[in-house]
Amino acid sequence: MDKVFIKFPVRIALLGCGTVGGGVIRLIEENREYLQSRVGAQLEIVHVLVRDMEKDRVPECRREWITTDPDVALGDDVDVVVEVMGGEEPARSYFERAIERGKCIVTANKLLLAKHGPELVERAIERGVDLAFEASVGGGIPVIRTLREALTSDWVETVHAILNGTNNYILTRMRDAGVSFETALAEAQAKGYAESDPTLDVSGHDAMQKLVVLSMLAFGAKVPLSDVPVEGITEIDQLDFHFADRFGYTIKHLAIGRDEGERLSLRVHPALIPKSSVLANIDGVLNGVFLRGRALGPCLLVGQGAGDMPTAVSVVADIVDVARSKIEGEPGLSTRAIQMKVRPLVPPSETTARYYLRFDVDDAPGVLGRIASILGEQGVSIEQMMQEGRALDAGAPVPVLIITHECLEGRLGLALSAISREQFLRGKPRLLRIEEI
Amino acid sequence: MDKVFIKFPVRIALLGCGTVGGGVIRLIEENREYLQSRVGAQLEIVHVLVRDMEKDRVPECRREWITTDPDVALGDDVDVVVEVMGGEEPARSYFERAIERGKCIVTANKLLLAKHGPELVERAIERGVDLAFEASVGGGIPVIRTLREALTSDWVETVHAILNGTNNYILTRMRDAGVSFETALAEAQAKGYAESDPTLDVSGHDAMQKLVVLSMLAFGAKVPLSDVPVEGITEIDQLDFHFADRFGYTIKHLAIGRDEGERLSLRVHPALIPKSSVLANIDGVLNGVFLRGRALGPCLLVGQGAGDMPTAVSVVADIVDVARSKIEGEPGLSTRAIQMKVRPLVPPSETTARYYLRFDVDDAPGVLGRIASILGEQGVSIEQMMQEGRALDAGAPVPVLIITHECLEGRLGLALSAISREQFLRGKPRLLRIEEI
């Protein structure tokens, strides 16, 4: 292709040059001609902002690009700012300066978007620049693009998503290898899938941040992070996998959104899903987003949720998009199409579902009847009940398993509080929601 | 949104107004404001080409749009032609006239693209117009968009796809309900999933046409339809499902593409895939496309492969894209990025895989040994062999099941020919490829 571009080049600054940033530079250099043919103009990397000038970079990263000065990286010679540094500060202040100076932004920063997404989008719209963030959720999965473009004439009714690869890896190993949570976590850490401090992942907060970003597009919702109910995976144990399997389910950590008209239901927690579900085989570090559109029907997108190269592929796709808009003299058009408003959330107590309950109890007569009658008092009716075997050691607890019919979570909570006060109960009752997807 | 558009409107003609066309009109009218904000200009439907003026249409279809005259529908007052009539002619000649007259095209026509895609793309590039065809493969699945945009900096290494909902429904029912092929087909017909003449589907040719369209984008390949080896699902029976399950597999009808450097391997056939595969639970009429990108890694896209509204959602997303390009004065840019060349195909005999073999044989001593030694003569080594039970009736055949190690399909074919000449064999040997995805 010997194309002569009559237009000005699109000049790019990278903020950050870690593994994702290095991947972006490499992909741009390797695919330069093709990418330029898609943009209709030359692509030029002009600055790469780093903290340490001396650190080793990918060989494609030219020495003269490197700077430690944000004013250089956000200078007048830059059209598109690609933020791959992560974290809240200084990324946020760089963002604001970049938008102020009329630069389009591509980012992989989930935390920043979850905390300040609506505000950053509004600023970008006011200033007429584009803000693209495919890589912020689900790494290499084209879910942001699908929500922004493919579903442009449709309404998303529900989202069920596996958004954290660490948690999915841990749950997969617990199910398939029969190992404990602690062992699976240690494996994930040894393989580099989990941080040395895994709290953000296993507590469910990482998935929750991503759900908040998805909700901006899927449901046009501005959602304060602290309003989304979150449960992690630390309390799941082998017995839960055993019984879930017996009932025909597997356990996945899900981020769930449901459009309920005026209100929106958002929650993040482990859930039982049928073994035949399309999400049941999304295993290991894979992520998956299962949408239902009013007109489209079901749509599942699966891929690497993290990883340098998958994330870099998404960042480069965004660079091409914003560069095209810039060249075409219409920057900000696709960002303007993001319409958001504050939407009230459904409180968890008003959610209805079927539930998996597990009570570790004294192996004594009358216990099953007592549990059933307390549930019955709150209008919670039982679909299946299972008590497997007797205690092996005298005095050891036996698990009682219950699948409820659909009921209100608030009523079930009252019943569980009452059961928790009974002498026969050992430990906390376990409640897992059942999602028939 | 009280947006005043300073630009000219984008004027749309629909060719065809069946159920998909009606869905497109309905979605545009229902989402007009939002769609216009995405395009940055007004969208105006100006003509709807039909064969019968008097037929009932969706209420949103205005009387004055209707015409039976293609010259009106392709007239000077039209910017974007949306072809939802299907079939080869007259769609193809309308296409050519539309391109000639500088109109952008959105189409759902898989047959036309599979037969004439490269030529139509080249004409569109020459004339500087856009050609968008998301709805031609996988109905509501954003696979074309993902290949064209999300993977813009990556190379697709393999595609494994369930591209025919009728076949997938039939195989799902055979597996889950234990019914015969004929019963499952009759069910599919009763539910409207299968045509009264189901040949195009069950022979595998529908999936093959879609694979050829995908290969244009995934592998940059011009592929003559007749060059792709195709097998349908008519020979699969209950015993195959039974034994596949015993070996840990399920059976899916797959369209497969693999980039082998200079050459490309394309084939369409039923295959055994592990029950734990991400495609194993893509059941019923769902379609799924499982890609592996060099940098991206695995990526699975699942949704409705057909259906009026899912297809219409994809058509409208394409209309927004080409309308934007038109407005921005850059029509043809994204079509120009489709780069294709003729690539030699790998002959099936040179493919290597593991294979599932079934021989219905006389229940007599020495038969297993004879089969094993003929396979051995061709260098085909056996991983597992199973003969289950004895013939119930004297003289009835018994099935012998074999899973081979990886071997060359040509060598296996020679062995099967030799075995077919043996007296103990009843009927044809069954060969199914195993895909470890």
PDB file of N, CA, C and O in Angstrom, chain A residues 1 7 31 34 38 140 145 148-150 152-153 275 277 281 295-296 298-304 309-310 313 324 328 330 333 337 339, chain B residues 1 7 31 34 38 140 145 148-150 152-153 275 277 281 295-296 298-304 309-310 313 317 324 328 330 333 337 339:
ATOM      1  N   MET A   1       0.844  -1.192   0.000  1.00  0.00           N
ATOM      2  CA  MET A   1       0.000   0.000   0.000  1.00  0.00           C
ATOM      3  C   MET A   1       0.883   1.247   0.000  1.00  0.00           C
ATOM      4  O   MET A   1       1.591   1.496   0.963  1.00  0.00           O
ATOM      5  N   LYS A   7      -3.794  14.301   4.770  1.00  0.00           N
ATOM      6  CA  LYS A   7      -4.191  14.946   6.012  1.00  0.00           C
ATOM      7  C   LYS A   7      -3.031  15.003   6.988  1.00  0.00           C
ATOM      8  O   LYS A   7      -2.044  14.296   6.847  1.00  0.00           O
ATOM      9  N   ASN A  31       1.705  -3.046  12.970  1.00  0.00           N
ATOM     10  CA  ASN A  31       0.536  -2.975  12.091  1.00  0.00           C
ATOM     11  C   ASN A  31       0.328  -1.571  11.542  1.00  0.00           C
ATOM     12  O   ASN A  31      -0.764  -1.217  11.117  1.00  0.00           O
ATOM     13  N   TYR A  34      -1.459  -0.955   8.081  1.00  0.00           N
ATOM     14  CA  TYR A  34      -2.868  -1.325   8.068  1.00  0.00           C
ATOM     15  C   TYR A  34      -3.692  -0.368   8.930  1.00  0.00           C
ATOM     16  O   TYR A  34      -4.772   0.090   8.528  1.00  0.00           O
ATOM     17  N   ARG A  38      -6.794   2.290   7.939  1.00  0.00           N
ATOM     18  CA  ARG A  38      -8.114   2.357   8.579  1.00  0.00           C
ATOM     19  C   ARG A  38      -8.431   3.762   9.069  1.00  0.00           C
ATOM     20  O   ARG A  38      -9.583   4.186   9.047  1.00  0.00           O
ATOM     21  N   GLY A 140      -9.718  -8.043  26.659  1.00  0.00           N
ATOM     22  CA  GLY A 140      -9.790  -8.253  25.221  1.00  0.00           C
ATOM     23  C   GLY A 140     -11.188  -8.529  24.694  1.00  0.00           C
ATOM     24  O   GLY A 140     -11.350  -8.877  23.528  1.00  0.00           O
ATOM     25  N   ARG A 145     -17.554  -1.797  22.872  1.00  0.00           N
ATOM     26  CA  ARG A 145     -17.897  -1.561  21.471  1.00  0.00           C
ATOM     27  C   ARG A 145     -19.279  -2.121  21.128  1.00  0.00           C
ATOM     28  O   ARG A 145     -20.069  -1.486  20.432  1.00  0.00           O
ATOM     29  N   ARG A 148     -21.848   0.137  22.722  1.00  0.00           N
ATOM     30  CA  ARG A 148     -21.918   1.466  22.124  1.00  0.00           C
ATOM     31  C   ARG A 148     -22.398   1.435  20.689  1.00  0.00           C
ATOM     32  O   ARG A 148     -23.037   2.379  20.229  1.00  0.00           O
ATOM     33  N   GLU A 149     -22.043   0.374  19.958  1.00  0.00           N
ATOM     34  CA  GLU A 149     -22.304   0.382  18.520  1.00  0.00           C
ATOM     35  C   GLU A 149     -23.312  -0.668  18.079  1.00  0.00           C
ATOM     36  O   GLU A 149     -24.314  -0.351  17.462  1.00  0.00           O
ATOM     37  N   ALA A 150     -23.042  -1.935  18.407  1.00  0.00           N
ATOM     38  CA  ALA A 150     -23.887  -3.003  17.871  1.00  0.00           C
ATOM     39  C   ALA A 150     -25.309  -2.902  18.419  1.00  0.00           C
ATOM     40  O   ALA A 150     -26.279  -3.204  17.732  1.00  0.00           O
ATOM     41  N   THR A 152     -26.940  -0.253  19.286  1.00  0.00           N
ATOM     42  CA  THR A 152     -27.328   1.148  19.255  1.00  0.00           C
ATOM     43  C   THR A 152     -28.840   1.355  19.116  1.00  0.00           C
ATOM     44  O   THR A 152     -29.372   2.367  19.536  1.00  0.00           O
ATOM     45  N   SER A 153     -29.540   0.370  18.555  1.00  0.00           N
ATOM     46  CA  SER A 153     -30.990   0.527  18.417  1.00  0.00           C
ATOM     47  C   SER A 153     -31.749  -0.385  19.375  1.00  0.00           C
ATOM     48  O   SER A 153     -32.928  -0.633  19.203  1.00  0.00           O
ATOM     49  N   LYS A 275     -25.701 -26.097  35.159  1.00  0.00           N
ATOM     50  CA  LYS A 275     -24.528 -26.614  34.457  1.00  0.00           C
ATOM     51  C   LYS A 275     -24.670 -26.486  32.943  1.00  0.00           C
ATOM     52  O   LYS A 275     -23.686 -26.497  32.221  1.00  0.00           O
ATOM     53  N   SER A 277     -25.874 -23.829  31.492  1.00  0.00           N
ATOM     54  CA  SER A 277     -25.845 -22.410  31.119  1.00  0.00           C
ATOM     55  C   SER A 277     -24.658 -22.110  30.216  1.00  0.00           C
ATOM     56  O   SER A 277     -23.596 -22.727  30.336  1.00  0.00           O
ATOM     57  N   ASN A 281     -19.440 -22.994  31.383  1.00  0.00           N
ATOM     58  CA  ASN A 281     -18.134 -23.453  30.894  1.00  0.00           C
ATOM     59  C   ASN A 281     -17.142 -22.313  30.677  1.00  0.00           C
ATOM     60  O   ASN A 281     -16.087 -22.533  30.085  1.00  0.00           O
ATOM     61  N   ALA A 295     -34.629  -6.436  21.665  1.00  0.00           N
ATOM     62  CA  ALA A 295     -34.810  -6.917  20.291  1.00  0.00           C
ATOM     63  C   ALA A 295     -33.783  -7.998  19.946  1.00  0.00           C
ATOM     64  O   ALA A 295     -34.094  -8.958  19.258  1.00  0.00           O
ATOM     65  N   LEU A 296     -32.591  -7.843  20.446  1.00  0.00           N
ATOM     66  CA  LEU A 296     -31.493  -8.745  20.063  1.00  0.00           C
ATOM     67  C   LEU A 296     -31.634 -10.124  20.673  1.00  0.00           C
ATOM     68  O   LEU A 296     -31.187 -11.113  20.104  1.00  0.00           O
ATOM     69  N   PRO A 298     -30.515 -12.986  23.484  1.00  0.00           N
ATOM     70  CA  PRO A 298     -29.288 -13.267  24.216  1.00  0.00           C
ATOM     71  C   PRO A 298     -28.031 -12.987  23.399  1.00  0.00           C
ATOM     72  O   PRO A 298     -28.014 -13.192  22.192  1.00  0.00           O
ATOM     73  N   CYS A 299     -27.008 -12.529  24.071  1.00  0.00           N
ATOM     74  CA  CYS A 299     -25.727 -12.253  23.416  1.00  0.00           C
ATOM     75  C   CYS A 299     -24.624 -12.457  24.447  1.00  0.00           C
ATOM     76  O   CYS A 299     -24.649 -11.845  25.509  1.00  0.00           O
ATOM     77  N   LEU A 300     -23.712 -13.349  24.159  1.00  0.00           N
ATOM     78  CA  LEU A 300     -22.626 -13.655  25.095  1.00  0.00           C
ATOM     79  C   LEU A 300     -21.297 -13.297  24.456  1.00  0.00           C
ATOM     80  O   LEU A 300     -21.039 -13.661  23.313  1.00  0.00           O
ATOM     81  N   LEU A 301     -20.454 -12.597  25.201  1.00  0.00           N
ATOM     82  CA  LEU A 301     -19.117 -12.233  24.743  1.00  0.00           C
ATOM     83  C   LEU A 301     -18.104 -12.755  25.754  1.00  0.00           C
ATOM     84  O   LEU A 301     -18.233 -12.479  26.946  1.00  0.00           O
ATOM     85  N   VAL A 302     -17.135 -13.508  25.272  1.00  0.00           N
ATOM     86  CA  VAL A 302     -16.174 -14.164  26.162  1.00  0.00           C
ATOM     87  C   VAL A 302     -14.753 -13.896  25.690  1.00  0.00           C
ATOM     88  O   VAL A 302     -14.507 -13.848  24.487  1.00  0.00           O
ATOM     89  N   GLY A 303     -13.829 -13.743  26.615  1.00  0.00           N
ATOM     90  CA  GLY A 303     -12.425 -13.609  26.238  1.00  0.00           C
ATOM     91  C   GLY A 303     -11.544 -13.431  27.451  1.00  0.00           C
ATOM     92  O   GLY A 303     -11.986 -13.635  28.588  1.00  0.00           O
ATOM     93  N   GLN A 304     -10.314 -13.057  27.192  1.00  0.00           N
ATOM     94  CA  GLN A 304      -9.375 -12.795  28.272  1.00  0.00           C
ATOM     95  C   GLN A 304      -9.791 -11.514  28.960  1.00  0.00           C
ATOM     96  O   GLN A 304      -9.885 -10.467  28.330  1.00  0.00           O
ATOM     97  N   MET A 309      -1.412  -8.332  26.217  1.00  0.00           N
ATOM     98  CA  MET A 309      -1.684  -8.234  24.792  1.00  0.00           C
ATOM     99  C   MET A 309      -3.180  -8.123  24.482  1.00  0.00           C
ATOM    100  O   MET A 309      -3.564  -7.293  23.668  1.00  0.00           O
ATOM    101  N   PRO A 310      -4.055  -8.926  25.113  1.00  0.00           N
ATOM    102  CA  PRO A 310      -5.478  -8.724  24.861  1.00  0.00           C
ATOM    103  C   PRO A 310      -5.913  -7.280  25.173  1.00  0.00           C
ATOM    104  O   PRO A 310      -6.660  -6.669  24.401  1.00  0.00           O
ATOM    105  N   VAL A 313      -4.668  -4.959  22.439  1.00  0.00           N
ATOM    106  CA  VAL A 313      -5.478  -5.042  21.215  1.00  0.00           C
ATOM    107  C   VAL A 313      -6.698  -4.132  21.330  1.00  0.00           C
ATOM    108  O   VAL A 313      -7.051  -3.404  20.391  1.00  0.00           O
ATOM    109  N   ARG A 324      -9.823   8.263  13.898  1.00  0.00           N
ATOM    110  CA  ARG A 324     -10.728   8.487  12.755  1.00  0.00           C
ATOM    111  C   ARG A 324     -11.645   9.666  13.006  1.00  0.00           C
ATOM    112  O   ARG A 324     -11.855  10.509  12.139  1.00  0.00           O
ATOM    113  N   GLU A 328     -11.760  13.055  10.886  1.00  0.00           N
ATOM    114  CA  GLU A 328     -12.983  13.402  10.174  1.00  0.00           C
ATOM    115  C   GLU A 328     -13.584  14.699  10.691  1.00  0.00           C
ATOM    116  O   GLU A 328     -14.650  15.113  10.254  1.00  0.00           O
ATOM    117  N   GLU A 330     -14.896  15.226  13.500  1.00  0.00           N
ATOM    118  CA  GLU A 330     -16.089  15.015  14.321  1.00  0.00           C
ATOM    119  C   GLU A 330     -15.746  14.405  15.664  1.00  0.00           C
ATOM    120  O   GLU A 330     -16.439  13.509  16.121  1.00  0.00           O
ATOM    121  N   LEU A 333     -18.279  12.804  18.802  1.00  0.00           N
ATOM    122  CA  LEU A 333     -19.609  12.363  18.378  1.00  0.00           C
ATOM    123  C   LEU A 333     -20.037  11.096  19.097  1.00  0.00           C
ATOM    124  O   LEU A 333     -21.148  11.006  19.606  1.00  0.00           O
ATOM    125  N   ALA A 337     -23.014  10.338  22.414  1.00  0.00           N
ATOM    126  CA  ALA A 337     -24.128   9.395  22.402  1.00  0.00           C
ATOM    127  C   ALA A 337     -24.294   8.661  23.728  1.00  0.00           C
ATOM    128  O   ALA A 337     -25.273   7.955  23.929  1.00  0.00           O
ATOM    129  N   GLN A 339     -25.598   8.567  27.044  1.00  0.00           N
ATOM    130  CA  GLN A 339     -26.589   9.342  27.799  1.00  0.00           C
ATOM    131  C   GLN A 339     -26.805   8.666  29.135  1.00  0.00           C
ATOM    132  O   GLN A 339     -27.151   7.496  29.202  1.00  0.00           O
TER     133      GLN A 339
ATOM    134  N   MET B   1     -33.564  15.837  23.701  1.00  0.00           N
ATOM    135  CA  MET B   1     -32.496  16.361  22.857  1.00  0.00           C
ATOM    136  C   MET B   1     -33.096  17.224  21.749  1.00  0.00           C
ATOM    137  O   MET B   1     -33.795  16.739  20.879  1.00  0.00           O
ATOM    138  N   LYS B   7     -26.291  19.616   9.018  1.00  0.00           N
ATOM    139  CA  LYS B   7     -25.902  18.886   7.824  1.00  0.00           C
ATOM    140  C   LYS B   7     -27.127  18.359   7.079  1.00  0.00           C
ATOM    141  O   LYS B   7     -28.222  18.322   7.618  1.00  0.00           O
ATOM    142  N   ASN B  31     -36.194   4.582  17.639  1.00  0.00           N
ATOM    143  CA  ASN B  31     -34.950   5.092  18.229  1.00  0.00           C
ATOM    144  C   ASN B  31     -34.384   6.261  17.431  1.00  0.00           C
ATOM    145  O   ASN B  31     -33.202   6.563  17.516  1.00  0.00           O
ATOM    146  N   TYR B  34     -32.149   9.017  19.146  1.00  0.00           N
ATOM    147  CA  TYR B  34     -30.862   8.516  19.612  1.00  0.00           C
ATOM    148  C   TYR B  34     -29.945   8.187  18.431  1.00  0.00           C
ATOM    149  O   TYR B  34     -28.762   8.528  18.418  1.00  0.00           O
ATOM    150  N   ARG B  38     -26.258   9.773  17.224  1.00  0.00           N
ATOM    151  CA  ARG B  38     -25.037   9.019  16.943  1.00  0.00           C
ATOM    152  C   ARG B  38     -24.471   9.330  15.561  1.00  0.00           C
ATOM    153  O   ARG B  38     -23.271   9.311  15.350  1.00  0.00           O
ATOM    154  N   GLY B 140     -27.675 -11.661  15.018  1.00  0.00           N
ATOM    155  CA  GLY B 140     -27.497 -10.629  16.028  1.00  0.00           C
ATOM    156  C   GLY B 140     -26.140 -10.651  16.711  1.00  0.00           C
ATOM    157  O   GLY B 140     -25.931  -9.931  17.684  1.00  0.00           O
ATOM    158  N   ARG B 145     -18.313  -6.831  13.042  1.00  0.00           N
ATOM    159  CA  ARG B 145     -17.790  -5.636  13.689  1.00  0.00           C
ATOM    160  C   ARG B 145     -16.521  -5.961  14.494  1.00  0.00           C
ATOM    161  O   ARG B 145     -15.543  -5.218  14.464  1.00  0.00           O
ATOM    162  N   ARG B 148     -13.741  -6.549  12.035  1.00  0.00           N
ATOM    163  CA  ARG B 148     -13.329  -5.346  11.308  1.00  0.00           C
ATOM    164  C   ARG B 148     -12.703  -4.316  12.216  1.00  0.00           C
ATOM    165  O   ARG B 148     -11.827  -3.573  11.800  1.00  0.00           O
ATOM    166  N   GLU B 149     -13.187  -4.226  13.459  1.00  0.00           N
ATOM    167  CA  GLU B 149     -12.773  -3.111  14.309  1.00  0.00           C
ATOM    168  C   GLU B 149     -11.964  -3.542  15.524  1.00  0.00           C
ATOM    169  O   GLU B 149     -10.856  -3.080  15.740  1.00  0.00           O
ATOM    170  N   ALA B 150     -12.540  -4.449  16.333  1.00  0.00           N
ATOM    171  CA  ALA B 150     -11.883  -4.773  17.600  1.00  0.00           C
ATOM    172  C   ALA B 150     -10.537  -5.456  17.357  1.00  0.00           C
ATOM    173  O   ALA B 150      -9.586  -5.257  18.097  1.00  0.00           O
ATOM    174  N   THR B 152      -8.488  -5.056  14.911  1.00  0.00           N
ATOM    175  CA  THR B 152      -7.807  -4.336  13.838  1.00  0.00           C
ATOM    176  C   THR B 152      -6.283  -4.436  13.919  1.00  0.00           C
ATOM    177  O   THR B 152      -5.597  -4.330  12.912  1.00  0.00           O
ATOM    178  N   SER B 153      -5.749  -4.671  15.109  1.00  0.00           N
ATOM    179  CA  SER B 153      -4.288  -4.780  15.213  1.00  0.00           C
ATOM    180  C   SER B 153      -3.845  -6.226  15.475  1.00  0.00           C
ATOM    181  O   SER B 153      -2.736  -6.459  15.914  1.00  0.00           O
ATOM    182  N   LYS B 275     -16.887 -31.841  26.448  1.00  0.00           N
ATOM    183  CA  LYS B 275     -18.065 -31.310  27.137  1.00  0.00           C
ATOM    184  C   LYS B 275     -17.732 -30.058  27.929  1.00  0.00           C
ATOM    185  O   LYS B 275     -18.614 -29.265  28.232  1.00  0.00           O
ATOM    186  N   SER B 277     -15.846 -27.667  26.762  1.00  0.00           N
ATOM    187  CA  SER B 277     -15.531 -26.579  25.829  1.00  0.00           C
ATOM    188  C   SER B 277     -16.527 -25.433  25.976  1.00  0.00           C
ATOM    189  O   SER B 277     -17.701 -25.641  26.282  1.00  0.00           O
ATOM    190  N   ASN B 281     -21.913 -25.764  25.431  1.00  0.00           N
ATOM    191  CA  ASN B 281     -23.222 -25.334  25.939  1.00  0.00           C
ATOM    192  C   ASN B 281     -23.919 -24.328  25.032  1.00  0.00           C
ATOM    193  O   ASN B 281     -24.922 -23.744  25.426  1.00  0.00           O
ATOM    194  N   ALA B 295      -2.595 -12.021  19.354  1.00  0.00           N
ATOM    195  CA  ALA B 295      -2.363 -11.214  20.554  1.00  0.00           C
ATOM    196  C   ALA B 295      -3.552 -11.309  21.512  1.00  0.00           C
ATOM    197  O   ALA B 295      -3.387 -11.336  22.722  1.00  0.00           O
ATOM    198  N   LEU B 296      -4.743 -11.375  20.957  1.00  0.00           N
ATOM    199  CA  LEU B 296      -5.957 -11.325  21.789  1.00  0.00           C
ATOM    200  C   LEU B 296      -6.192 -12.606  22.565  1.00  0.00           C
ATOM    201  O   LEU B 296      -6.771 -12.602  23.647  1.00  0.00           O
ATOM    202  N   PRO B 298      -8.173 -16.214  23.121  1.00  0.00           N
ATOM    203  CA  PRO B 298      -9.510 -16.703  22.795  1.00  0.00           C
ATOM    204  C   PRO B 298     -10.574 -15.627  22.908  1.00  0.00           C
ATOM    205  O   PRO B 298     -10.512 -14.763  23.775  1.00  0.00           O
ATOM    206  N   CYS B 299     -11.550 -15.690  22.026  1.00  0.00           N
ATOM    207  CA  CYS B 299     -12.672 -14.741  22.058  1.00  0.00           C
ATOM    208  C   CYS B 299     -13.901 -15.459  21.508  1.00  0.00           C
ATOM    209  O   CYS B 299     -13.871 -15.973  20.400  1.00  0.00           O
ATOM    210  N   LEU B 300     -14.945 -15.521  22.298  1.00  0.00           N
ATOM    211  CA  LEU B 300     -16.170 -16.220  21.882  1.00  0.00           C
ATOM    212  C   LEU B 300     -17.322 -15.224  21.813  1.00  0.00           C
ATOM    213  O   LEU B 300     -17.529 -14.444  22.738  1.00  0.00           O
ATOM    214  N   LEU B 301     -18.070 -15.265  20.716  1.00  0.00           N
ATOM    215  CA  LEU B 301     -19.235 -14.403  20.548  1.00  0.00           C
ATOM    216  C   LEU B 301     -20.444 -15.292  20.283  1.00  0.00           C
ATOM    217  O   LEU B 301     -20.411 -16.120  19.378  1.00  0.00           O
ATOM    218  N   VAL B 302     -21.491 -15.103  21.058  1.00  0.00           N
ATOM    219  CA  VAL B 302     -22.660 -15.985  20.961  1.00  0.00           C
ATOM    220  C   VAL B 302     -23.939 -15.163  20.867  1.00  0.00           C
ATOM    221  O   VAL B 302     -24.041 -14.108  21.499  1.00  0.00           O
ATOM    222  N   GLY B 303     -24.895 -15.640  20.097  1.00  0.00           N
ATOM    223  CA  GLY B 303     -26.186 -14.962  20.054  1.00  0.00           C
ATOM    224  C   GLY B 303     -27.132 -15.666  19.105  1.00  0.00           C
ATOM    225  O   GLY B 303     -26.878 -16.784  18.658  1.00  0.00           O
ATOM    226  N   GLN B 304     -28.227 -14.972  18.815  1.00  0.00           N
ATOM    227  CA  GLN B 304     -29.194 -15.510  17.872  1.00  0.00           C
ATOM    228  C   GLN B 304     -28.594 -15.450  16.481  1.00  0.00           C
ATOM    229  O   GLN B 304     -28.218 -14.377  16.013  1.00  0.00           O
ATOM    230  N   MET B 309     -35.738  -9.695  14.574  1.00  0.00           N
ATOM    231  CA  MET B 309     -35.296  -8.550  15.355  1.00  0.00           C
ATOM    232  C   MET B 309     -33.791  -8.559  15.619  1.00  0.00           C
ATOM    233  O   MET B 309     -33.150  -7.522  15.458  1.00  0.00           O
ATOM    234  N   PRO B 310     -33.193  -9.701  16.003  1.00  0.00           N
ATOM    235  CA  PRO B 310     -31.729  -9.681  16.140  1.00  0.00           C
ATOM    236  C   PRO B 310     -31.049  -9.227  14.857  1.00  0.00           C
ATOM    237  O   PRO B 310     -30.110  -8.422  14.884  1.00  0.00           O
ATOM    238  N   VAL B 313     -31.458  -5.473  14.407  1.00  0.00           N
ATOM    239  CA  VAL B 313     -30.556  -4.703  15.280  1.00  0.00           C
ATOM    240  C   VAL B 313     -29.187  -4.553  14.612  1.00  0.00           C
ATOM    241  O   VAL B 313     -28.591  -3.471  14.613  1.00  0.00           O
ATOM    242  N   ALA B 317     -27.370  -1.062  13.254  1.00  0.00           N
ATOM    243  CA  ALA B 317     -26.014  -0.665  13.689  1.00  0.00           C
ATOM    244  C   ALA B 317     -25.148  -0.344  12.466  1.00  0.00           C
ATOM    245  O   ALA B 317     -24.395   0.633  12.467  1.00  0.00           O
ATOM    246  N   ARG B 324     -22.696   7.614   9.257  1.00  0.00           N
ATOM    247  CA  ARG B 324     -21.648   8.470   9.842  1.00  0.00           C
ATOM    248  C   ARG B 324     -20.525   8.720   8.854  1.00  0.00           C
ATOM    249  O   ARG B 324     -20.063   9.837   8.694  1.00  0.00           O
ATOM    250  N   GLU B 328     -19.466  12.282   7.349  1.00  0.00           N
ATOM    251  CA  GLU B 328     -18.127  12.781   7.620  1.00  0.00           C
ATOM    252  C   GLU B 328     -17.323  12.942   6.341  1.00  0.00           C
ATOM    253  O   GLU B 328     -16.146  13.291   6.387  1.00  0.00           O
ATOM    254  N   GLU B 330     -16.249  10.687   4.440  1.00  0.00           N
ATOM    255  CA  GLU B 330     -15.223   9.661   4.276  1.00  0.00           C
ATOM    256  C   GLU B 330     -15.839   8.305   3.936  1.00  0.00           C
ATOM    257  O   GLU B 330     -15.404   7.293   4.479  1.00  0.00           O
ATOM    258  N   LEU B 333     -14.064   4.377   3.676  1.00  0.00           N
ATOM    259  CA  LEU B 333     -12.825   4.201   4.432  1.00  0.00           C
ATOM    260  C   LEU B 333     -12.745   2.829   5.090  1.00  0.00           C
ATOM    261  O   LEU B 333     -11.748   2.127   4.982  1.00  0.00           O
ATOM    262  N   ALA B 337     -10.393  -0.922   4.108  1.00  0.00           N
ATOM    263  CA  ALA B 337      -9.506  -1.667   4.994  1.00  0.00           C
ATOM    264  C   ALA B 337      -9.645  -3.180   4.834  1.00  0.00           C
ATOM    265  O   ALA B 337      -8.871  -3.944   5.394  1.00  0.00           O
ATOM    266  N   GLN B 339      -8.758  -6.183   3.138  1.00  0.00           N
ATOM    267  CA  GLN B 339      -7.726  -6.578   2.187  1.00  0.00           C
ATOM    268  C   GLN B 339      -7.802  -8.087   1.987  1.00  0.00           C
ATOM    269  O   GLN B 339      -7.726  -8.840   2.939  1.00  0.00           O
TER     270      GLN B 339
END
